[in-house]
């Protein structure tokens, strides 16, 4: 992977390489994992993220769930949830305290499907992200992520 050839004016060529390396690596690893998920389960990386969050905490409102997602916008999350409902993996239920809010939960077969998909997802993360790196690499990425996560963003 290479960064585009340019003449940076504010950041150094090494910093440009680092930035594009992050972007290109993210794109490649998610593309590889997405391909495995599509091949084995006919489901996208983004839909798997929804299933994994629901496995952690269910039921959830679509709005609450979409706020946790890193791979999709709230609008796309609603469409993906509807696709998972149409496929029979999820169901809508009414919120006890507020009838205007619907809660998303698994169907019985959907929970079994999600558990199977989660295993494939974790195997893929291990193969394409964890295995090529050593413990020092993972520690460095974790340390770097913490710095970037705590950087001040737009207000």
Short mmCIF file of C-alpha atoms in Angstrom, two decimals:
data_model
loop_
_atom_site.label_atom_id
_atom_site.label_comp_id
_atom_site.label_asym_id
_atom_site.label_seq_id
_atom_site.Cartn_x
_atom_site.Cartn_y
_atom_site.Cartn_z
CA UNK A 1 0.00 0.00 0.00
CA UNK A 2 1.25 3.43 -0.89
CA UNK A 3 0.08 6.92 -0.21
CA UNK A 4 -0.65 9.16 -3.20
CA UNK A 5 2.29 11.15 -4.43
CA UNK A 6 1.87 14.72 -3.32
CA UNK A 7 3.80 17.61 -1.95
CA UNK A 8 2.40 18.06 1.56
CA UNK A 9 2.71 21.59 2.90
CA UNK A 10 1.66 21.18 6.52
CA UNK A 11 2.51 17.57 7.36
CA UNK A 12 5.58 15.57 6.46
CA UNK A 13 5.71 12.86 3.78
CA UNK A 14 6.09 10.26 6.58
CA UNK A 15 2.96 11.64 8.25
CA UNK A 16 1.11 11.42 4.92
CA UNK A 17 2.27 7.79 4.61
CA UNK A 18 1.05 7.08 8.16
CA UNK A 19 -2.35 8.63 7.50
CA UNK A 20 -2.92 6.80 4.23
CA UNK A 21 -1.51 3.61 5.73
CA UNK A 22 -4.22 3.76 8.40
CA UNK A 23 -6.94 4.35 5.80
CA UNK A 24 -5.71 1.70 3.37
CA UNK A 25 -5.24 -0.89 6.11
CA UNK A 26 -8.72 -0.26 7.48
CA UNK A 27 -10.21 -0.60 4.00
CA UNK A 28 -8.30 -3.80 3.23
CA UNK A 29 -8.98 -5.59 6.52
CA UNK A 30 -12.69 -4.71 6.56
CA UNK A 31 -12.97 -5.75 2.88
CA UNK A 32 -11.39 -9.15 3.66
CA UNK A 33 -13.63 -9.73 6.68
CA UNK A 34 -16.69 -8.59 4.72
CA UNK A 35 -15.85 -11.07 1.94
CA UNK A 36 -15.68 -13.96 4.44
CA UNK A 37 -18.98 -12.97 6.06
CA UNK A 38 -20.72 -12.60 2.70
CA UNK A 39 -19.33 -15.91 1.45
CA UNK A 40 -20.13 -17.95 4.54
CA UNK A 41 -23.31 -16.29 5.82
CA UNK A 42 -24.56 -13.91 3.09
CA UNK A 43 -24.35 -11.01 5.54
CA UNK A 44 -22.32 -7.80 5.50
CA UNK A 45 -19.77 -6.54 8.00
CA UNK A 46 -22.15 -3.68 8.89
CA UNK A 47 -25.03 -6.05 9.63
CA UNK A 48 -22.75 -8.18 11.79
CA UNK A 49 -21.88 -5.12 13.85
CA UNK A 50 -25.61 -4.69 14.58
CA UNK A 51 -25.95 -8.35 15.58
CA UNK A 52 -22.90 -8.17 17.85
CA UNK A 53 -24.25 -5.10 19.68
CA UNK A 54 -27.59 -6.82 20.16
CA UNK A 55 -25.84 -9.92 21.52
CA UNK A 56 -24.30 -7.60 24.15
CA UNK A 57 -27.56 -5.89 25.11
CA UNK A 58 -31.07 -6.59 23.91
CA UNK A 59 -33.64 -5.31 23.29
CA UNK A 60 -32.51 -1.95 21.99
CA UNK A 61 -34.14 0.88 20.10
CA UNK A 62 -32.86 1.44 16.58
CA UNK A 63 -31.80 4.96 17.59
CA UNK A 64 -29.82 3.70 20.60
CA UNK A 65 -28.26 0.94 18.56
CA UNK A 66 -27.30 3.24 15.67
CA UNK A 67 -25.47 5.53 18.10
CA UNK A 68 -23.04 2.69 18.91
CA UNK A 69 -22.21 1.69 15.35
CA UNK A 70 -18.90 2.67 13.79
CA UNK A 71 -19.39 1.27 10.31
CA UNK A 72 -22.69 2.87 9.28
CA UNK A 73 -24.79 6.03 9.56
CA UNK A 74 -28.06 6.03 11.54
CA UNK A 75 -30.07 6.10 8.30
CA UNK A 76 -28.26 3.08 6.91
CA UNK A 77 -28.54 1.34 10.29
CA UNK A 78 -32.35 1.57 10.04
CA UNK A 79 -32.27 -0.05 6.59
CA UNK A 80 -29.92 -2.80 7.78
CA UNK A 81 -32.13 -3.51 10.80
CA UNK A 82 -35.15 -3.75 8.50
CA UNK A 83 -33.23 -6.18 6.28
CA UNK A 84 -32.40 -8.33 9.32
CA UNK A 85 -36.10 -8.25 10.32
CA UNK A 86 -37.14 -9.22 6.78
CA UNK A 87 -34.64 -12.11 6.89
CA UNK A 88 -36.25 -13.37 10.11
CA UNK A 89 -33.24 -12.71 12.36
CA UNK A 90 -34.70 -9.78 14.31
CA UNK A 91 -38.13 -8.64 15.45
CA UNK A 92 -39.70 -5.39 16.55
CA UNK A 93 -41.49 -5.03 19.86
CA UNK A 94 -43.17 -2.14 21.64
CA UNK A 95 -41.41 -0.19 24.38
CA UNK A 96 -43.40 -0.63 27.61
CA UNK A 97 -43.07 3.01 28.67
CA UNK A 98 -43.33 4.71 25.27
CA UNK A 99 -45.45 3.22 22.52
CA UNK A 100 -43.77 5.44 19.92
CA UNK A 101 -40.47 3.60 20.43
CA UNK A 102 -39.96 0.15 19.00
CA UNK A 103 -37.36 -2.18 20.42
CA UNK A 104 -35.31 -4.60 18.35
CA UNK A 105 -34.57 -8.10 19.60
CA UNK A 106 -33.64 -11.50 18.20
CA UNK A 107 -35.94 -14.19 17.01
CA UNK A 108 -34.94 -17.63 18.34
CA UNK A 109 -33.38 -18.59 15.01
CA UNK A 110 -31.81 -15.14 14.71
CA UNK A 111 -29.96 -15.55 18.00
CA UNK A 112 -28.50 -18.87 16.84
CA UNK A 113 -27.55 -17.27 13.51
CA UNK A 114 -25.91 -14.31 15.29
CA UNK A 115 -23.84 -16.62 17.52
CA UNK A 116 -22.60 -18.52 14.46
CA UNK A 117 -21.82 -15.31 12.57
CA UNK A 118 -20.01 -13.86 15.60
CA UNK A 119 -17.68 -16.89 15.66
CA UNK A 120 -16.88 -16.40 11.97
CA UNK A 121 -16.34 -12.68 12.56
CA UNK A 122 -13.96 -13.30 15.48
CA UNK A 123 -12.06 -15.94 13.49
CA UNK A 124 -11.67 -13.43 10.65
CA UNK A 125 -10.50 -10.64 12.95
CA UNK A 126 -7.95 -13.04 14.39
CA UNK A 127 -6.74 -14.13 10.94
CA UNK A 128 -6.57 -10.71 9.28
CA UNK A 129 -5.74 -8.43 12.21
CA UNK A 130 -4.44 -10.26 15.28
CA UNK A 131 -2.31 -13.04 13.74
CA UNK A 132 -0.12 -10.77 11.54
CA UNK A 133 0.77 -8.66 14.59
CA UNK A 134 2.64 -9.45 17.78
CA UNK A 135 1.72 -8.37 21.31
CA UNK A 136 3.88 -5.24 21.05
CA UNK A 137 2.09 -4.22 17.84
CA UNK A 138 -1.33 -4.66 19.46
CA UNK A 139 -0.19 -2.68 22.51
CA UNK A 140 1.10 0.11 20.25
CA UNK A 141 -2.15 0.27 18.28
CA UNK A 142 -4.14 0.33 21.51
CA UNK A 143 -1.96 3.12 22.89
CA UNK A 144 -2.25 5.09 19.65
CA UNK A 145 -6.02 4.61 19.52
CA UNK A 146 -6.34 5.96 23.09
CA UNK A 147 -4.40 9.07 22.09
CA UNK A 148 -6.54 9.64 19.01
CA UNK A 149 -9.75 8.92 20.88
CA UNK A 150 -8.86 11.57 23.46
CA UNK A 151 -7.84 14.16 20.85
CA UNK A 152 -10.11 17.14 20.71
CA UNK A 153 -12.50 16.90 17.78
CA UNK A 154 -14.89 19.45 16.23
CA UNK A 155 -17.31 21.19 18.53
#
